[in-house]
């Protein structure tokens, strides 16, 4: 084993960085044996110099991250600061000074992964980011390396623990969105400003990274259709239950059936209770991958937290250090297919639409005609709150009581149809006098 240590610079020592420091300092003998040389923490860049940091060697701390990455003797830079700048400049500078980079930064990778990969190649170093998607769960390396000989057609995942916790609470207790969010905040699962999670930005960044790797193409966060879960109601969850489904915020990356394009989207969706993703509870993450030869694969585990995320960071650090010792680099970006990313309107899936309608004869036929005009085929219709003897289709399943002002609620579930056709259907429905409102529209996935 080489005795001269490989030098590691750590940028950031917060939730993740402090755990990375702990593992490097407490597991040094094992890490050295696995790498083939000892690793030495050469410096730790932070923002606030005077903050008390248990277990972190004070002599290594610096507030000058730029000077640290410019030292010239650093083998690997571990970036766990987050955000776009100054991190992009720090990573580029690290490459220019010959260091490989391990990052947990989904925001930066989803915005600008291609140019960072190009810079790494230009300087003959590695860029690894297993921790950027789904925390501890090995996902980037399996997609990039283990499935390199297969053809991935679909990636369907729960990649945000905060939103899964909220939806799981709503499902198990009947709570509304605000109540479930309050509980997530109190328990530390949601940040004081939960926007990135509940509006789907965090999941969209992860979807962009996954789609790019799965389909060997370039996808940025701007290509990802995004809807958060703030509009999901307790009634939606109850309606999903009636269909034998639950509601999850899903990141869905798909190759088109003709293979000529891909789509990437994040939105709440109903999935059948029999689907493996339906059983992912609390703040856990899981990603379901469908590949041509491998079939269906499921990756499951803690998607966040200091120690779980540090596990993924350390895996990358060991790989980057081994490559440094062997004077080589690992698998980099693979974007040779250059497939276009289609707009949301081209996505084909099923829909659950809840309408408030006038409770009088003929309404169901009117509504059905609008669906037919837009070539959206109806699978089932459920009517709630009808007046007795109003004479509509006998085929509808009835439930609930009479609604105020002679209103009823119609729940329509469609067969697979393009999103654009569904949007056009809903616009036409809104123009009908007998449709008082469109209470909710939710996609149905995983069938
Ligand atoms: N937390 C998770 O569960 C998790 C999971 C997966 C991925 N990630 C990713 O991991 C990264 C870090 O997340 P985190 O939760 O550990 O964040 P965090 O707790 O906020 O820590 C950020 C660290 O960066 C330091 N920092 C901020 N600006 C800096 C600057 N300009 N120069 C030098 N240091 C600076 C901060 O210094 P001070 O300590 O002085 O404030 C702090 O130590 C992010 O990209 C995040 O998306 C986190």
Tab-separated table of C-alpha atoms and ligand atoms in Angstrom:
chain	number	residue	atom	x	y	z
A	1	UNK	CA	0.000	0.000	0.000
A	2	UNK	CA	1.206	3.488	-0.839
A	3	UNK	CA	2.139	5.407	2.294
A	4	UNK	CA	1.977	8.932	0.863
A	5	UNK	CA	-1.601	10.068	1.506
A	6	UNK	CA	-4.085	11.301	-1.072
A	7	UNK	CA	-5.189	14.803	-0.111
A	8	UNK	CA	-8.880	15.616	0.198
A	9	UNK	CA	-10.378	19.111	0.493
A	10	UNK	CA	-13.880	19.395	1.904
A	11	UNK	CA	-16.071	22.317	0.839
A	12	UNK	CA	-18.876	22.684	3.388
A	13	UNK	CA	-19.222	21.189	6.850
A	14	UNK	CA	-22.960	21.289	7.554
A	15	UNK	CA	-25.427	18.399	7.785
A	16	UNK	CA	-23.601	16.293	5.188
A	17	UNK	CA	-20.048	17.679	5.488
A	18	UNK	CA	-19.831	17.032	9.238
A	19	UNK	CA	-20.745	13.366	8.650
A	20	UNK	CA	-18.219	13.116	5.816
A	21	UNK	CA	-15.580	14.480	8.222
A	22	UNK	CA	-16.616	11.994	10.907
A	23	UNK	CA	-16.346	8.987	8.590
A	24	UNK	CA	-13.011	10.092	7.103
A	25	UNK	CA	-11.489	10.650	10.537
A	26	UNK	CA	-12.940	7.578	12.289
A	27	UNK	CA	-12.690	5.010	9.475
A	28	UNK	CA	-9.282	6.017	8.159
A	29	UNK	CA	-7.660	2.558	8.357
A	30	UNK	CA	-10.472	0.797	6.511
A	31	UNK	CA	-10.667	3.540	3.890
A	32	UNK	CA	-6.899	3.337	3.335
A	33	UNK	CA	-7.082	-0.443	2.891
A	34	UNK	CA	-9.927	-0.160	0.392
A	35	UNK	CA	-8.294	2.634	-1.586
A	36	UNK	CA	-4.705	1.381	-1.452
A	37	UNK	CA	-3.388	4.575	0.150
A	38	UNK	CA	-4.301	6.654	3.186
A	39	UNK	CA	-6.428	9.764	2.700
A	40	UNK	CA	-5.723	12.983	4.519
A	41	UNK	CA	-8.213	15.792	5.084
A	42	UNK	CA	-6.172	18.777	3.912
A	43	UNK	CA	-8.702	21.516	4.644
A	44	UNK	CA	-12.389	22.202	5.306
A	45	UNK	CA	-13.996	25.334	3.882
A	46	UNK	CA	-16.958	26.842	5.723
A	47	UNK	CA	-18.781	30.173	5.750
A	48	UNK	CA	-18.726	30.951	9.485
A	49	UNK	CA	-15.305	30.611	11.070
A	50	UNK	CA	-16.444	30.831	14.693
A	51	UNK	CA	-19.160	28.206	14.705
A	52	UNK	CA	-18.594	25.367	17.193
A	53	UNK	CA	-18.226	22.073	15.270
A	54	UNK	CA	-17.910	18.944	17.392
A	55	UNK	CA	-15.508	16.356	16.017
A	56	UNK	CA	-14.139	18.665	13.334
A	57	UNK	CA	-10.376	19.405	13.583
A	58	UNK	CA	-10.358	23.206	14.092
A	59	UNK	CA	-6.925	23.610	12.491
A	60	UNK	CA	-8.351	22.416	9.150
A	61	UNK	CA	-11.109	25.036	8.949
A	62	UNK	CA	-10.867	27.941	6.542
A	63	UNK	CA	-13.282	30.501	5.144
A	64	UNK	CA	-11.237	30.802	1.951
A	65	UNK	CA	-12.598	27.999	-0.228
A	66	UNK	CA	-10.974	29.452	-3.346
A	67	UNK	CA	-7.467	29.292	-1.841
A	68	UNK	CA	-8.135	25.694	-0.745
A	69	UNK	CA	-9.069	24.455	-4.238
A	70	UNK	CA	-6.154	26.400	-5.744
A	71	UNK	CA	-3.495	24.787	-3.539
A	72	UNK	CA	-2.386	22.471	-6.331
A	73	UNK	CA	-1.702	19.450	-4.088
A	74	UNK	CA	-5.347	18.422	-3.616
A	75	UNK	CA	-6.301	15.083	-5.199
A	76	UNK	CA	-10.054	15.155	-4.579
A	77	UNK	CA	-12.403	18.006	-3.667
A	78	UNK	CA	-15.639	17.017	-1.916
A	79	UNK	CA	-18.292	19.701	-2.448
A	80	UNK	CA	-21.163	19.729	0.054
A	81	UNK	CA	-21.999	23.430	0.117
A	82	UNK	CA	-24.940	23.362	-2.314
A	83	UNK	CA	-26.398	25.941	-4.714
A	84	UNK	CA	-25.023	27.279	-7.986
A	85	UNK	CA	-22.447	29.976	-7.143
A	86	UNK	CA	-19.788	30.180	-5.823
A	87	UNK	CA	-19.835	26.389	-6.113
A	88	UNK	CA	-19.685	26.188	-9.919
A	89	UNK	CA	-16.576	28.402	-9.928
A	90	UNK	CA	-14.988	26.435	-7.072
A	91	UNK	CA	-15.536	23.099	-8.864
A	92	UNK	CA	-14.180	24.464	-12.149
A	93	UNK	CA	-11.133	25.843	-10.333
A	94	UNK	CA	-10.601	22.464	-8.644
A	95	UNK	CA	-10.610	20.749	-12.070
A	96	UNK	CA	-8.150	23.317	-13.414
A	97	UNK	CA	-5.823	22.481	-10.531
A	98	UNK	CA	-5.961	18.749	-11.223
A	99	UNK	CA	-8.447	17.629	-8.556
A	100	UNK	CA	-11.316	15.214	-9.082
A	101	UNK	CA	-14.624	16.355	-7.609
A	102	UNK	CA	-17.273	14.535	-5.603
A	103	UNK	CA	-20.475	16.552	-5.184
A	104	UNK	CA	-23.914	16.122	-3.613
A	105	UNK	CA	-25.264	19.140	-5.478
A	106	UNK	CA	-28.395	18.248	-7.469
A	107	UNK	CA	-29.199	21.884	-8.251
A	108	UNK	CA	-25.881	22.513	-9.983
A	109	UNK	CA	-25.749	19.145	-11.770
A	110	UNK	CA	-29.308	19.547	-13.073
A	111	UNK	CA	-28.613	23.082	-14.280
A	112	UNK	CA	-25.152	22.689	-15.757
A	113	UNK	CA	-23.988	19.069	-15.623
A	114	UNK	CA	-22.877	18.996	-19.258
A	115	UNK	CA	-20.335	21.813	-18.981
A	116	UNK	CA	-18.979	20.457	-15.683
A	117	UNK	CA	-18.503	17.016	-17.261
A	118	UNK	CA	-16.739	18.638	-20.217
A	119	UNK	CA	-14.394	20.504	-17.867
A	120	UNK	CA	-13.600	17.297	-15.957
A	121	UNK	CA	-12.742	15.503	-19.209
A	122	UNK	CA	-10.627	18.466	-20.361
A	123	UNK	CA	-8.524	18.198	-17.210
A	124	UNK	CA	-8.444	14.386	-17.031
A	125	UNK	CA	-10.227	14.117	-13.684
A	126	UNK	CA	-13.454	12.601	-12.290
A	127	UNK	CA	-16.805	14.180	-11.477
A	128	UNK	CA	-18.971	11.953	-9.275
A	129	UNK	CA	-22.336	12.792	-7.671
A	130	UNK	CA	-24.067	9.688	-6.326
A	131	UNK	CA	-25.365	11.680	-3.326
A	132	UNK	CA	-27.148	14.228	-5.538
A	133	UNK	CA	-30.084	11.856	-6.154
A	134	UNK	CA	-31.880	9.919	-3.419
A	135	UNK	CA	-29.237	10.265	-0.681
A	136	UNK	CA	-27.828	6.920	0.370
A	137	UNK	CA	-29.514	4.878	-2.362
A	138	UNK	CA	-27.048	3.619	-4.983
A	139	UNK	CA	-28.678	4.801	-8.188
A	140	UNK	CA	-26.307	6.848	-10.347
A	141	UNK	CA	-23.628	4.146	-10.422
A	142	UNK	CA	-26.097	1.276	-11.105
A	143	UNK	CA	-27.653	3.286	-13.955
A	144	UNK	CA	-24.326	4.427	-15.354
A	145	UNK	CA	-22.303	1.255	-14.873
A	146	UNK	CA	-24.365	-1.831	-13.945
A	147	UNK	CA	-27.013	-1.080	-16.593
A	148	UNK	CA	-24.550	0.227	-19.203
A	149	UNK	CA	-25.263	-2.833	-21.379
A	150	UNK	CA	-29.048	-2.622	-21.098
A	151	UNK	CA	-31.689	-0.234	-22.431
A	152	UNK	CA	-33.586	1.677	-19.758
A	153	UNK	CA	-37.077	2.703	-20.856
A	154	UNK	CA	-38.549	4.157	-17.717
A	155	UNK	CA	-37.525	5.530	-14.338
A	156	UNK	CA	-40.328	6.146	-11.846
A	157	UNK	CA	-39.334	7.422	-8.460
A	158	UNK	CA	-40.192	8.911	-5.110
A	159	UNK	CA	-37.103	11.104	-4.794
A	160	UNK	CA	-38.187	13.643	-2.177
A	161	UNK	CA	-38.626	12.482	1.398
A	162	UNK	CA	-40.398	15.627	2.653
A	163	UNK	CA	-43.258	15.339	0.181
A	164	UNK	CA	-43.535	11.592	0.668
A	165	UNK	CA	-43.837	12.165	4.408
A	166	UNK	CA	-46.615	14.746	3.844
A	167	UNK	CA	-48.596	12.560	1.423
A	168	UNK	CA	-48.144	9.513	3.636
A	169	UNK	CA	-49.528	11.494	6.613
A	170	UNK	CA	-52.491	12.679	4.562
A	171	UNK	CA	-53.138	9.107	3.457
A	172	UNK	CA	-52.818	7.455	6.855
A	173	UNK	CA	-54.596	10.088	8.998
A	174	UNK	CA	-56.970	11.868	6.590
A	175	UNK	CA	-55.186	15.157	7.367
A	176	UNK	CA	-55.220	18.056	4.914
A	177	UNK	CA	-52.072	19.345	3.204
A	178	UNK	CA	-51.382	22.237	5.647
A	179	UNK	CA	-51.800	20.051	8.711
A	180	UNK	CA	-49.453	17.392	7.290
A	181	UNK	CA	-46.894	20.068	6.304
A	182	UNK	CA	-46.999	21.491	9.855
A	183	UNK	CA	-46.219	18.056	11.259
A	184	UNK	CA	-43.373	17.544	8.753
A	185	UNK	CA	-41.917	20.914	9.817
A	186	UNK	CA	-42.253	20.142	13.532
A	187	UNK	CA	-40.463	16.805	13.069
A	188	UNK	CA	-37.656	18.364	11.009
A	189	UNK	CA	-38.635	16.690	7.715
A	190	UNK	CA	-39.564	20.015	6.093
A	191	UNK	CA	-37.424	23.145	6.073
A	192	UNK	CA	-38.712	26.519	7.335
A	193	UNK	CA	-39.145	27.466	3.667
A	194	UNK	CA	-40.440	24.226	2.112
A	195	UNK	CA	-40.840	25.659	-1.428
A	196	UNK	CA	-38.079	23.592	-3.080
A	197	UNK	CA	-39.680	20.397	-1.818
A	198	UNK	CA	-43.430	21.041	-1.992
A	199	UNK	CA	-43.328	22.816	-5.355
A	200	UNK	CA	-41.300	19.937	-6.826
A	201	UNK	CA	-38.068	21.839	-7.672
A	202	UNK	CA	-35.897	19.370	-5.729
A	203	UNK	CA	-37.518	16.352	-7.404
A	204	UNK	CA	-37.316	18.031	-10.833
A	205	UNK	CA	-33.544	18.489	-10.477
A	206	UNK	CA	-33.213	14.803	-9.612
A	207	UNK	CA	-35.474	13.809	-12.525
A	208	UNK	CA	-33.231	15.764	-14.917
A	209	UNK	CA	-30.113	13.973	-13.631
A	210	UNK	CA	-31.776	10.536	-13.767
A	211	UNK	CA	-33.229	11.037	-17.253
A	212	UNK	CA	-29.875	12.169	-18.649
A	213	UNK	CA	-28.039	9.141	-17.277
A	214	UNK	CA	-30.799	6.594	-17.999
A	215	UNK	CA	-31.282	7.616	-21.632
A	216	UNK	CA	-27.697	8.725	-22.455
A	217	UNK	CA	-28.831	12.199	-23.379
A	218	UNK	CA	-28.798	15.707	-21.931
A	219	UNK	CA	-31.693	16.813	-19.791
A	220	UNK	CA	-31.669	19.940	-17.637
A	221	UNK	CA	-34.120	21.035	-14.957
A	222	UNK	CA	-35.697	23.418	-17.495
A	223	UNK	CA	-36.749	20.386	-19.585
A	224	UNK	CA	-38.656	18.839	-16.674
A	225	UNK	CA	-42.408	19.486	-16.375
A	226	UNK	CA	-43.047	20.281	-12.712
A	227	UNK	CA	-46.144	20.391	-10.512
A	228	UNK	CA	-45.929	20.425	-6.703
A	229	UNK	CA	-48.318	18.906	-4.197
A	230	UNK	CA	-49.788	22.027	-2.609
A	231	UNK	CA	-53.085	21.512	-4.463
A	232	UNK	CA	-53.545	17.912	-3.327
A	233	UNK	CA	-56.559	17.675	-1.016
A	234	UNK	CA	-57.795	15.148	1.511
A	235	UNK	CA	-60.640	14.506	-0.977
A	236	UNK	CA	-58.097	13.535	-3.679
A	237	UNK	CA	-56.499	11.054	-1.307
A	238	UNK	CA	-59.895	9.632	-0.334
A	239	UNK	CA	-60.838	9.344	-3.999
A	240	UNK	CA	-57.572	7.527	-4.721
A	241	UNK	CA	-58.386	5.065	-1.925
A	242	UNK	CA	-61.755	4.326	-3.549
A	243	UNK	CA	-59.862	3.334	-6.696
A	244	UNK	CA	-57.439	1.108	-4.752
A	245	UNK	CA	-54.698	3.731	-5.184
A	246	UNK	CA	-52.564	6.098	-3.128
A	247	UNK	CA	-51.129	9.499	-4.088
A	248	UNK	CA	-47.355	10.006	-4.452
A	249	UNK	CA	-45.232	12.848	-5.810
A	250	UNK	CA	-43.459	11.043	-8.637
A	251	UNK	CA	-40.477	11.833	-10.814
A	252	UNK	CA	-41.119	10.072	-14.106
A	253	UNK	CA	-38.578	9.775	-16.914
A	254	UNK	CA	-39.672	7.902	-20.015
A	255	UNK	CA	-38.346	6.974	-23.406
A	256	UNK	CA	-41.077	7.430	-26.047
A	257	UNK	CA	-42.440	4.172	-27.496
A	258	UNK	CA	-40.884	4.982	-30.894
A	259	UNK	CA	-37.562	5.569	-29.097
A	260	UNK	CA	-37.071	8.975	-30.727
A	261	UNK	CA	-37.572	11.242	-27.724
A	262	UNK	CA	-37.768	11.267	-23.946
A	263	UNK	CA	-39.913	13.009	-21.343
A	264	UNK	CA	-39.225	14.006	-17.754
A	265	UNK	CA	-41.851	15.223	-15.329
A	266	UNK	CA	-42.647	15.644	-11.643
A	267	UNK	CA	-46.213	15.756	-10.368
A	268	UNK	CA	-48.537	14.125	-7.853
A	269	UNK	CA	-50.082	10.954	-9.232
A	270	UNK	CA	-52.269	8.093	-8.130
A	271	UNK	CA	-50.600	4.696	-8.148
A	272	UNK	CA	-52.244	1.353	-7.378
A	273	UNK	CA	-51.721	0.067	-3.846
A	274	UNK	CA	-50.259	-3.083	-5.439
A	275	UNK	CA	-47.394	-1.105	-7.011
A	276	UNK	CA	-44.091	-1.412	-5.062
A	277	UNK	CA	-43.823	2.397	-4.804
A	278	UNK	CA	-47.168	2.552	-2.951
A	279	UNK	CA	-45.581	0.900	0.079
A	280	UNK	CA	-42.825	3.523	0.403
A	281	UNK	CA	-43.769	5.228	3.645
A	282	UNK	CA	-42.644	8.279	5.618
A	283	UNK	CA	-39.575	10.148	4.375
A	284	UNK	CA	-38.108	7.172	2.496
A	285	UNK	CA	-37.213	7.291	-1.204
A	286	UNK	CA	-37.510	4.597	-3.844
A	287	UNK	CA	-36.828	4.448	-7.537
A	288	UNK	CA	-38.356	1.915	-9.892
A	289	UNK	CA	-36.345	1.282	-13.068
A	290	UNK	CA	-37.660	-0.602	-16.096
A	291	UNK	CA	-34.958	-1.888	-18.437
A	292	UNK	CA	-35.377	-4.021	-21.531
A	293	UNK	CA	-33.238	-6.993	-20.472
A	294	UNK	CA	-33.167	-6.589	-16.682
A	295	UNK	CA	-36.918	-6.064	-16.346
A	296	UNK	CA	-38.157	-4.200	-13.280
A	297	UNK	CA	-35.694	-3.099	-10.588
A	298	UNK	CA	-36.450	-1.240	-7.376
A	299	UNK	CA	-33.969	0.826	-5.365
A	300	UNK	CA	-35.115	1.774	-1.868
A	301	UNK	CA	-33.712	3.524	1.193
A	302	UNK	CA	-33.131	6.785	3.065
A	303	UNK	CA	-33.044	9.610	0.535
A	304	UNK	CA	-31.576	12.272	2.831
A	305	UNK	CA	-29.934	12.938	6.178
A	306	UNK	CA	-26.317	13.592	7.093
A	307	UNK	CA	-25.029	10.045	7.560
A	308	UNK	CA	-26.950	8.379	4.688
A	309	UNK	CA	-25.875	11.101	2.263
A	310	UNK	CA	-22.292	10.917	3.532
A	311	UNK	CA	-22.335	7.179	2.762
A	312	UNK	CA	-22.937	7.967	-0.921
A	313	UNK	CA	-20.291	10.718	-0.835
A	314	UNK	CA	-17.727	8.350	0.672
A	315	UNK	CA	-18.461	5.710	-1.979
A	316	UNK	CA	-17.638	8.276	-4.649
A	317	UNK	CA	-14.590	9.470	-2.723
A	318	UNK	CA	-13.167	5.942	-2.574
A	319	UNK	CA	-13.786	5.505	-6.331
A	320	UNK	CA	-12.183	8.866	-7.175
A	321	UNK	CA	-9.158	8.089	-4.959
A	322	UNK	CA	-8.683	4.650	-6.538
A	323	UNK	CA	-8.754	6.268	-9.983
A	324	UNK	CA	-6.187	8.857	-8.870
A	325	UNK	CA	-3.870	6.079	-7.693
A	326	UNK	CA	-4.304	4.210	-10.972
A	327	UNK	CA	-3.853	7.465	-12.926
A	328	UNK	CA	-7.141	6.887	-14.689
A	329	UNK	CA	-10.708	8.185	-14.644
A	330	UNK	CA	-14.045	6.420	-14.241
A	331	UNK	CA	-17.178	6.456	-16.395
A	332	UNK	CA	-18.063	10.039	-17.279
A	333	UNK	CA	-21.001	11.595	-19.083
A	334	UNK	CA	-22.671	9.487	-21.763
A	335	UNK	CA	-24.950	11.688	-23.880
A	336	UNK	CA	-24.430	10.175	-27.319
A	337	UNK	CA	-28.129	9.585	-28.116
A	338	UNK	CA	-28.918	13.312	-28.133
A	339	UNK	CA	-32.640	12.557	-27.859
A	340	UNK	CA	-34.955	15.573	-27.743
A	341	UNK	CA	-37.058	16.102	-24.635
A	342	UNK	CA	-40.745	16.228	-25.635
A	343	UNK	CA	-43.175	18.659	-24.026
A	344	UNK	CA	-45.704	17.550	-21.413
A	345	UNK	CA	-48.494	17.615	-24.004
A	346	UNK	CA	-46.953	14.545	-25.655
A	347	UNK	CA	-46.945	12.470	-22.461
A	348	UNK	CA	-49.480	9.647	-22.640
A	349	UNK	CA	-51.039	8.464	-19.390
A	350	UNK	CA	-54.357	7.944	-17.571
A	351	UNK	CA	-56.298	10.636	-15.688
A	352	UNK	CA	-58.624	10.920	-12.721
A	353	UNK	CA	-60.848	13.981	-13.074
A	354	UNK	CA	-63.264	15.162	-10.423
A	355	UNK	CA	-66.043	17.478	-11.645
A	356	UNK	CA	-68.749	19.406	-9.795
A	357	UNK	CA	-71.813	19.202	-12.029
A	358	UNK	CA	-75.481	20.142	-11.956
A	359	UNK	CA	-77.458	17.226	-10.610
A	360	UNK	CA	-79.911	16.793	-13.452
A	361	UNK	CA	-80.618	14.323	-16.251
A	362	UNK	CA	-78.382	14.338	-19.314
A	363	UNK	CA	-75.266	15.762	-17.660
A	364	UNK	CA	-73.357	12.529	-17.809
A	365	UNK	CA	-74.048	12.189	-21.537
A	366	UNK	CA	-72.886	15.786	-22.116
A	367	UNK	CA	-69.667	15.186	-20.243
A	368	UNK	CA	-69.026	11.895	-22.048
A	369	UNK	CA	-69.515	13.637	-25.408
A	370	UNK	CA	-66.802	16.196	-24.578
A	371	UNK	CA	-64.346	13.407	-23.743
A	372	UNK	CA	-65.223	11.623	-27.009
A	373	UNK	CA	-64.795	14.828	-29.055
A	374	UNK	CA	-61.209	15.032	-27.861
A	375	UNK	CA	-60.567	11.332	-28.403
A	376	UNK	CA	-60.104	10.668	-24.698
A	377	UNK	CA	-61.679	7.335	-23.871
A	378	UNK	CA	-63.427	6.940	-20.500
A	379	UNK	CA	-62.644	3.898	-18.373
A	380	UNK	CA	-64.976	4.433	-15.393
A	381	UNK	CA	-67.356	7.082	-14.061
A	382	UNK	CA	-68.370	7.420	-10.437
A	383	UNK	CA	-71.117	9.779	-9.378
A	384	UNK	CA	-71.478	11.111	-5.872
A	385	UNK	CA	-74.161	13.240	-4.289
A	386	UNK	CA	-76.870	12.698	-6.932
A	387	UNK	CA	-80.492	13.664	-6.360
A	388	UNK	CA	-82.604	10.568	-6.109
A	389	UNK	CA	-84.207	9.535	-9.387
A	390	UNK	CA	-82.389	12.035	-11.578
A	391	UNK	CA	-82.327	9.421	-14.301
A	392	UNK	CA	-78.659	9.445	-15.429
A	393	UNK	CA	-76.753	6.337	-16.486
A	394	UNK	CA	-77.418	3.314	-14.358
A	395	UNK	CA	-73.841	2.200	-14.977
A	396	UNK	CA	-72.406	4.786	-12.612
A	397	UNK	CA	-71.442	3.737	-9.151
A	398	UNK	CA	-73.245	5.850	-6.589
A	399	UNK	CA	-72.117	7.030	-3.201
A	400	UNK	CA	-72.296	10.000	-0.849
A	401	UNK	CA	-75.294	12.184	-0.080
A	402	UNK	CA	-77.119	14.951	-1.840
A	403	UNK	CA	-75.115	18.130	-2.369
A	404	UNK	CA	-76.297	21.700	-1.716
A	405	UNK	CA	-77.967	23.464	-4.669
A	406	UNK	CA	-78.625	20.308	-6.676
A	407	UNK	CA	-74.961	19.647	-7.371
A	408	UNK	CA	-73.269	16.322	-7.798
A	409	UNK	CA	-69.712	15.221	-8.134
A	410	UNK	CA	-68.616	13.152	-11.128
A	411	UNK	CA	-65.334	11.273	-10.998
A	412	UNK	CA	-64.092	10.212	-14.432
A	413	UNK	CA	-61.113	7.903	-14.947
A	414	UNK	CA	-59.802	7.747	-18.493
A	415	UNK	CA	-57.831	5.256	-20.529
A	416	UNK	CA	-54.361	6.357	-21.722
A	417	UNK	CA	-54.462	9.641	-23.631
A	418	UNK	CA	-52.014	12.428	-24.518
A	419	UNK	CA	-51.760	15.183	-21.916
A	420	UNK	CA	-52.587	17.788	-24.569
A	421	UNK	CA	-55.874	15.987	-25.363
A	422	UNK	CA	-56.767	15.861	-21.678
A	423	UNK	CA	-56.039	19.601	-21.268
A	424	UNK	CA	-58.262	20.378	-24.269
A	425	UNK	CA	-61.005	18.163	-22.801
A	426	UNK	CA	-60.855	19.991	-19.478
A	427	UNK	CA	-61.012	23.401	-21.207
A	428	UNK	CA	-64.157	22.300	-23.052
A	429	UNK	CA	-65.680	20.848	-19.894
A	430	UNK	CA	-65.203	24.171	-18.111
A	431	UNK	CA	-67.344	25.832	-20.799
A	432	UNK	CA	-70.345	23.577	-20.178
A	433	UNK	CA	-73.135	25.300	-18.196
A	434	UNK	CA	-73.742	22.092	-16.316
A	435	UNK	CA	-70.122	21.797	-15.156
A	436	UNK	CA	-69.839	24.052	-12.125
A	437	UNK	CA	-66.156	23.386	-11.589
A	438	UNK	CA	-63.227	21.051	-12.106
A	439	UNK	CA	-62.350	20.029	-8.552
A	440	UNK	CA	-59.178	18.120	-9.364
A	441	UNK	CA	-57.210	16.483	-12.134
A	442	UNK	CA	-54.676	13.828	-11.250
A	443	UNK	CA	-52.684	11.467	-13.409
A	444	UNK	CA	-52.828	7.747	-12.741
A	445	UNK	CA	-49.468	5.964	-13.085
A	446	UNK	CA	-47.789	2.668	-12.422
A	447	UNK	CA	-50.249	0.343	-14.150
B	1	LIG	N1	-28.919	17.370	3.964
B	1	LIG	C1	-29.274	16.304	3.254
B	1	LIG	O1	-29.964	15.405	3.723
B	1	LIG	C2	-28.804	16.191	1.827
B	1	LIG	C3	-29.152	15.049	1.083
B	1	LIG	C4	-28.698	14.922	-0.224
B	1	LIG	C5	-27.951	15.933	-0.796
B	1	LIG	N2	-27.659	17.057	-0.057
B	1	LIG	C6	-26.864	18.096	-0.700
B	1	LIG	O2	-25.652	18.254	0.018
B	1	LIG	C7	-25.247	19.625	-0.049
B	1	LIG	C8	-25.027	20.151	1.361
B	1	LIG	O3	-26.230	20.036	2.089
B	1	LIG	P1	-26.280	20.235	3.681
B	1	LIG	O4	-27.632	19.815	4.107
B	1	LIG	O5	-25.093	19.620	4.321
B	1	LIG	O6	-26.163	21.841	3.773
B	1	LIG	P2	-25.837	22.714	5.075
B	1	LIG	O7	-26.087	21.957	6.316
B	1	LIG	O8	-26.520	24.024	4.873
B	1	LIG	O9	-24.251	22.946	4.973
B	1	LIG	C9	-23.690	23.783	4.016
B	1	LIG	C10	-22.245	24.016	4.396
B	1	LIG	O10	-21.648	24.833	3.394
B	1	LIG	C11	-20.937	25.909	4.041
B	1	LIG	N3	-20.927	27.056	3.140
B	1	LIG	C12	-21.967	27.772	2.683
B	1	LIG	N4	-21.536	28.730	1.828
B	1	LIG	C13	-20.202	28.613	1.777
B	1	LIG	C14	-19.182	29.294	1.081
B	1	LIG	N5	-19.464	30.319	0.250
B	1	LIG	N6	-17.895	28.910	1.246
B	1	LIG	C15	-17.591	27.884	2.068
B	1	LIG	N7	-18.520	27.179	2.762
B	1	LIG	C16	-19.799	27.550	2.598
B	1	LIG	C17	-21.699	26.169	5.308
B	1	LIG	O11	-20.837	26.804	6.229
B	1	LIG	P3	-21.322	27.133	7.740
B	1	LIG	O12	-21.317	25.798	8.438
B	1	LIG	O13	-20.285	28.035	8.235
B	1	LIG	O14	-22.683	27.723	7.604
B	1	LIG	C18	-22.060	24.744	5.732
B	1	LIG	O15	-20.994	24.154	6.439
B	1	LIG	C19	-26.319	20.351	-0.870
B	1	LIG	O16	-25.943	20.376	-2.220
B	1	LIG	C20	-27.523	19.464	-0.703
B	1	LIG	O17	-28.457	19.578	-1.761
B	1	LIG	C21	-28.058	17.197	1.234
